[in-house]
């Protein structure tokens, strides 16, 4: 099975060598856990090695994303000029239009790596109307991929949205938000089942300080390591610890909870 390196030191070791090509992976966690930085680092790593990469944001401007990348000395503008990296800041409330634009962009540049930031916000866009994309996918005029405003998203909604993204033939990270104390892995409680893989990022108070932790909860077709490891921010991006001492220390702490 061909795999895409995550570009995160220490993470590929947990992933059996990297993310299987064509997979959609949910990167989920609470506020400030590093979800966006990890996903941008994944894209930057691929783009720097000649893989066209697309970052889709429903929340931030291109300017803010570029500034965030430059903070880690990632020369994103050079990659943009070469056509290897693109930021698409969604500027429409019409999710059909947004997803059609994503499809158009991935096909035009033969995108290999894709990030949707965030799946949570994307699905919230979807509750304002009924979707033609879902009708086309299911070949049923009466079906919808999203519910109307003030209604709940259904399991079918989530599966169809992720199914649409999977059909783009990219290796995709889906950023998801979840409460710090939630027993689920996503706010919708469904996307962790619809995705091919799940990487959980957490903030935890350990030994008198606040630390970031990373664990791989699932990855289809992979012999993953399910260690809970500390994750740190360096000058050039995120790194995941892989020493046995730290692994056992964090695991011991978590088991006490």
CSV table of C-alpha atoms in Angstrom, one decimal:
chain,number,residue,atom,x,y,z
A,1,UNK,CA,0.0,0.0,0.0
A,2,UNK,CA,1.4,3.4,-1.0
A,3,UNK,CA,1.6,5.9,1.8
A,4,UNK,CA,1.9,9.7,2.1
A,5,UNK,CA,4.4,10.9,4.7
A,6,UNK,CA,2.7,13.1,7.2
A,7,UNK,CA,5.7,15.5,7.4
A,8,UNK,CA,5.4,15.4,11.2
A,9,UNK,CA,8.5,14.0,12.9
A,10,UNK,CA,7.5,11.0,15.0
A,11,UNK,CA,4.0,10.6,13.6
A,12,UNK,CA,4.7,8.3,10.6
A,13,UNK,CA,6.1,5.8,13.1
A,14,UNK,CA,2.6,5.5,14.7
A,15,UNK,CA,0.9,5.3,11.2
A,16,UNK,CA,2.8,2.2,10.0
A,17,UNK,CA,4.9,4.4,7.7
A,18,UNK,CA,2.4,7.2,6.7
A,19,UNK,CA,-1.2,7.8,5.7
A,20,UNK,CA,-2.4,5.4,3.0
A,21,UNK,CA,-2.9,7.2,-0.3
A,22,UNK,CA,-6.5,8.0,-1.0
A,23,UNK,CA,-7.6,7.9,2.7
A,24,UNK,CA,-9.5,10.6,4.5
A,25,UNK,CA,-8.2,11.2,8.0
A,26,UNK,CA,-10.0,13.1,10.8
A,27,UNK,CA,-7.7,15.2,12.9
A,28,UNK,CA,-9.8,16.1,15.9
A,29,UNK,CA,-9.4,17.9,19.2
A,30,UNK,CA,-10.3,20.9,21.3
A,31,UNK,CA,-9.3,24.5,21.0
A,32,UNK,CA,-5.5,25.2,20.9
A,33,UNK,CA,-4.5,21.6,20.4
A,34,UNK,CA,-2.6,22.2,17.1
A,35,UNK,CA,-5.1,20.8,14.5
A,36,UNK,CA,-4.6,23.6,11.9
A,37,UNK,CA,-0.8,23.7,12.3
A,38,UNK,CA,-0.6,19.9,11.9
A,39,UNK,CA,-2.7,19.9,8.8
A,40,UNK,CA,-0.8,22.8,7.2
A,41,UNK,CA,2.5,21.1,8.0
A,42,UNK,CA,1.2,17.9,6.2
A,43,UNK,CA,0.4,20.0,3.1
A,44,UNK,CA,3.6,22.0,3.2
A,45,UNK,CA,5.6,18.7,3.4
A,46,UNK,CA,3.9,17.3,0.3
A,47,UNK,CA,4.0,20.5,-1.7
A,48,UNK,CA,7.7,20.9,-1.0
A,49,UNK,CA,8.2,17.5,-2.6
A,50,UNK,CA,6.2,18.3,-5.7
A,51,UNK,CA,2.7,17.2,-4.6
A,52,UNK,CA,0.0,19.7,-5.5
A,53,UNK,CA,-1.7,20.6,-2.3
A,54,UNK,CA,-5.0,22.5,-1.5
A,55,UNK,CA,-6.0,24.0,1.8
A,56,UNK,CA,-9.7,24.8,2.2
A,57,UNK,CA,-10.7,27.1,5.0
A,58,UNK,CA,-14.2,28.0,6.1
A,59,UNK,CA,-13.1,30.2,8.9
A,60,UNK,CA,-9.8,32.1,8.2
A,61,UNK,CA,-8.5,34.5,5.5
A,62,UNK,CA,-5.7,33.7,3.2
A,63,UNK,CA,-3.6,36.4,4.9
A,64,UNK,CA,-4.0,34.7,8.3
A,65,UNK,CA,-3.1,31.3,7.0
A,66,UNK,CA,0.0,32.6,5.2
A,67,UNK,CA,1.1,34.4,8.4
A,68,UNK,CA,0.6,31.2,10.4
A,69,UNK,CA,2.8,29.3,8.0
A,70,UNK,CA,5.5,31.9,7.9
A,71,UNK,CA,5.7,31.8,11.6
A,72,UNK,CA,7.3,28.3,11.1
A,73,UNK,CA,9.6,29.6,8.3
A,74,UNK,CA,7.5,27.8,5.7
A,75,UNK,CA,8.0,29.6,2.4
A,76,UNK,CA,4.4,29.2,1.2
A,77,UNK,CA,4.4,32.0,-1.4
A,78,UNK,CA,7.2,30.3,-3.4
A,79,UNK,CA,5.1,27.1,-3.5
A,80,UNK,CA,2.0,29.1,-4.5
A,81,UNK,CA,3.9,30.7,-7.4
A,82,UNK,CA,4.9,27.2,-8.6
A,83,UNK,CA,1.3,26.0,-8.4
A,84,UNK,CA,2.1,23.5,-5.8
A,85,UNK,CA,0.1,25.1,-2.9
A,86,UNK,CA,-3.2,26.8,-2.9
A,87,UNK,CA,-5.4,28.3,-0.2
A,88,UNK,CA,-9.1,28.4,-0.9
A,89,UNK,CA,-10.9,30.7,1.6
A,90,UNK,CA,-14.6,29.8,1.2
A,91,UNK,CA,-16.5,33.0,0.6
A,92,UNK,CA,-20.0,31.6,0.0
A,93,UNK,CA,-22.8,30.3,2.2
A,94,UNK,CA,-23.8,27.9,-0.6
A,95,UNK,CA,-22.0,24.6,0.2
A,96,UNK,CA,-22.8,23.1,-3.2
A,97,UNK,CA,-20.9,26.0,-4.8
A,98,UNK,CA,-18.0,25.6,-2.4
A,99,UNK,CA,-17.7,21.9,-2.9
A,100,UNK,CA,-18.0,22.2,-6.6
A,101,UNK,CA,-15.2,24.8,-6.5
A,102,UNK,CA,-13.0,22.4,-4.5
A,103,UNK,CA,-13.7,19.6,-7.0
A,104,UNK,CA,-12.8,22.0,-9.8
A,105,UNK,CA,-9.5,23.0,-8.2
A,106,UNK,CA,-8.5,19.4,-7.4
A,107,UNK,CA,-9.1,18.3,-10.9
A,108,UNK,CA,-7.4,21.3,-12.5
A,109,UNK,CA,-4.1,20.9,-10.5
A,110,UNK,CA,-4.3,17.2,-10.0
A,111,UNK,CA,-4.3,17.7,-6.2
A,112,UNK,CA,-2.6,15.0,-4.2
A,113,UNK,CA,-3.1,16.4,-0.7
A,114,UNK,CA,-6.2,18.1,0.6
A,115,UNK,CA,-7.2,19.7,3.9
A,116,UNK,CA,-10.7,20.7,4.9
A,117,UNK,CA,-10.6,23.1,7.9
A,118,UNK,CA,-12.9,22.5,9.3
A,119,UNK,CA,-15.4,19.7,8.6
A,120,UNK,CA,-17.4,20.9,11.6
A,121,UNK,CA,-17.9,24.4,10.0
A,122,UNK,CA,-18.4,22.9,6.6
A,123,UNK,CA,-21.3,20.8,7.8
A,124,UNK,CA,-22.8,23.8,9.6
A,125,UNK,CA,-22.8,25.6,6.2
A,126,UNK,CA,-24.8,22.7,4.9
A,127,UNK,CA,-27.8,23.0,7.2
A,128,UNK,CA,-29.0,26.2,5.4
A,129,UNK,CA,-30.3,24.5,2.2
A,130,UNK,CA,-30.9,21.3,0.4
A,131,UNK,CA,-28.0,20.0,-1.7
A,132,UNK,CA,-28.0,19.1,-5.5
A,133,UNK,CA,-24.7,17.2,-5.0
A,134,UNK,CA,-26.4,14.7,-2.8
A,135,UNK,CA,-29.2,14.3,-5.3
A,136,UNK,CA,-26.6,13.6,-8.0
A,137,UNK,CA,-24.7,11.1,-5.8
A,138,UNK,CA,-27.8,9.2,-4.7
A,139,UNK,CA,-29.6,9.5,-8.1
A,140,UNK,CA,-32.8,10.4,-6.1
A,141,UNK,CA,-34.3,13.8,-6.7
A,142,UNK,CA,-35.9,13.8,-3.3
A,143,UNK,CA,-32.7,13.2,-1.3
A,144,UNK,CA,-30.6,15.8,0.3
A,145,UNK,CA,-27.1,15.7,1.7
A,146,UNK,CA,-27.8,18.3,4.3
A,147,UNK,CA,-30.8,19.2,6.4
A,148,UNK,CA,-32.5,22.5,6.6
A,149,UNK,CA,-31.7,25.3,9.0
A,150,UNK,CA,-32.5,24.4,12.7
A,151,UNK,CA,-32.5,20.7,12.0
A,152,UNK,CA,-29.9,18.2,13.1
A,153,UNK,CA,-27.4,16.6,10.7
A,154,UNK,CA,-28.0,12.9,10.2
A,155,UNK,CA,-25.6,10.0,9.9
A,156,UNK,CA,-26.4,9.9,6.2
A,157,UNK,CA,-25.5,13.6,5.8
A,158,UNK,CA,-22.0,13.0,7.2
A,159,UNK,CA,-21.3,9.9,5.2
A,160,UNK,CA,-22.4,11.5,2.0
A,161,UNK,CA,-20.3,14.6,2.6
A,162,UNK,CA,-17.2,12.6,3.4
A,163,UNK,CA,-18.0,10.3,0.5
A,164,UNK,CA,-18.0,13.3,-1.9
A,165,UNK,CA,-14.6,14.3,-0.6
A,166,UNK,CA,-13.2,10.8,-0.9
A,167,UNK,CA,-14.3,10.7,-4.6
A,168,UNK,CA,-11.8,13.6,-5.2
A,169,UNK,CA,-9.0,11.0,-5.2
A,170,UNK,CA,-6.8,12.9,-2.8
A,171,UNK,CA,-5.2,12.0,0.5
A,172,UNK,CA,-7.3,14.3,2.8
A,173,UNK,CA,-7.2,15.6,6.3
A,174,UNK,CA,-10.5,16.6,7.7
A,175,UNK,CA,-10.1,19.0,10.7
A,176,UNK,CA,-12.8,18.5,13.4
A,177,UNK,CA,-13.6,20.2,16.6
A,178,UNK,CA,-14.6,18.5,19.8
A,179,UNK,CA,-15.0,19.6,23.4
A,180,UNK,CA,-12.1,18.9,25.8
A,181,UNK,CA,-14.2,16.6,28.0
A,182,UNK,CA,-16.2,15.0,25.3
A,183,UNK,CA,-16.4,11.2,25.2
A,184,UNK,CA,-16.8,11.4,21.4
A,185,UNK,CA,-14.2,12.1,18.7
A,186,UNK,CA,-16.1,14.8,16.8
A,187,UNK,CA,-18.9,17.3,17.5
A,188,UNK,CA,-21.3,15.4,15.2
A,189,UNK,CA,-20.3,12.0,16.8
A,190,UNK,CA,-20.4,10.4,13.4
A,191,UNK,CA,-17.5,11.5,11.2
A,192,UNK,CA,-15.0,9.4,13.2
A,193,UNK,CA,-16.8,6.4,11.9
A,194,UNK,CA,-17.1,7.7,8.3
A,195,UNK,CA,-13.4,8.6,8.0
A,196,UNK,CA,-10.6,6.1,7.2
A,197,UNK,CA,-8.5,7.3,10.1
A,198,UNK,CA,-8.6,9.4,13.3
A,199,UNK,CA,-5.8,11.3,14.9
A,200,UNK,CA,-6.7,12.8,18.3
A,201,UNK,CA,-5.0,15.9,19.7
A,202,UNK,CA,-5.5,16.8,23.3
A,203,UNK,CA,-4.5,19.3,26.0
A,204,UNK,CA,-3.8,17.7,29.3
A,205,UNK,CA,-2.6,18.9,32.7
A,206,UNK,CA,0.4,16.7,33.6
A,207,UNK,CA,3.1,17.1,36.2
A,208,UNK,CA,1.9,20.7,37.0
A,209,UNK,CA,1.8,21.9,33.4
A,210,UNK,CA,-0.4,22.0,30.3
A,211,UNK,CA,0.9,19.6,27.6
A,212,UNK,CA,-0.3,18.7,24.2
A,213,UNK,CA,-0.9,15.0,23.4
A,214,UNK,CA,-1.3,13.0,20.2
A,215,UNK,CA,-2.7,9.6,19.6
A,216,UNK,CA,-3.8,7.6,16.5
A,217,UNK,CA,-7.2,6.1,17.2
A,218,UNK,CA,-7.6,4.3,13.9
A,219,UNK,CA,-6.2,4.0,10.4
A,220,UNK,CA,-7.7,1.5,8.0
A,221,UNK,CA,-5.3,-0.9,6.4
A,222,UNK,CA,-2.5,0.0,8.9
A,223,UNK,CA,-0.9,-1.7,11.9
A,224,UNK,CA,-1.0,1.5,14.0
A,225,UNK,CA,0.7,2.1,17.3
A,226,UNK,CA,-1.9,3.5,19.8
A,227,UNK,CA,0.6,5.2,22.2
A,228,UNK,CA,-0.4,8.5,23.7
A,229,UNK,CA,2.6,10.8,23.0
A,230,UNK,CA,3.5,14.4,23.9
A,231,UNK,CA,3.5,16.8,20.9
A,232,UNK,CA,5.5,20.0,20.9
A,233,UNK,CA,5.9,23.1,18.7
A,234,UNK,CA,9.3,23.8,17.3
A,235,UNK,CA,10.7,26.6,15.1
A,236,UNK,CA,9.9,24.5,12.0
A,237,UNK,CA,6.7,23.0,13.1
A,238,UNK,CA,5.2,20.2,15.2
A,239,UNK,CA,7.2,17.2,16.5
A,240,UNK,CA,5.8,14.1,18.2
A,241,UNK,CA,7.9,12.4,20.9
A,242,UNK,CA,8.6,8.7,20.4
A,243,UNK,CA,10.8,7.7,23.3
A,244,UNK,CA,9.7,4.7,25.5
A,245,UNK,CA,10.2,6.7,28.6
A,246,UNK,CA,7.8,9.5,27.6
A,247,UNK,CA,5.3,7.0,26.2
A,248,UNK,CA,5.1,5.1,29.4
A,249,UNK,CA,4.9,8.3,31.5
A,250,UNK,CA,2.0,9.7,29.5
A,251,UNK,CA,0.2,6.3,29.3
A,252,UNK,CA,0.6,5.8,33.1
A,253,UNK,CA,-0.9,9.3,33.7
A,254,UNK,CA,-3.9,8.7,31.4
A,255,UNK,CA,-4.7,5.3,32.9
A,256,UNK,CA,-5.1,7.1,36.3
A,257,UNK,CA,-7.8,9.3,35.0
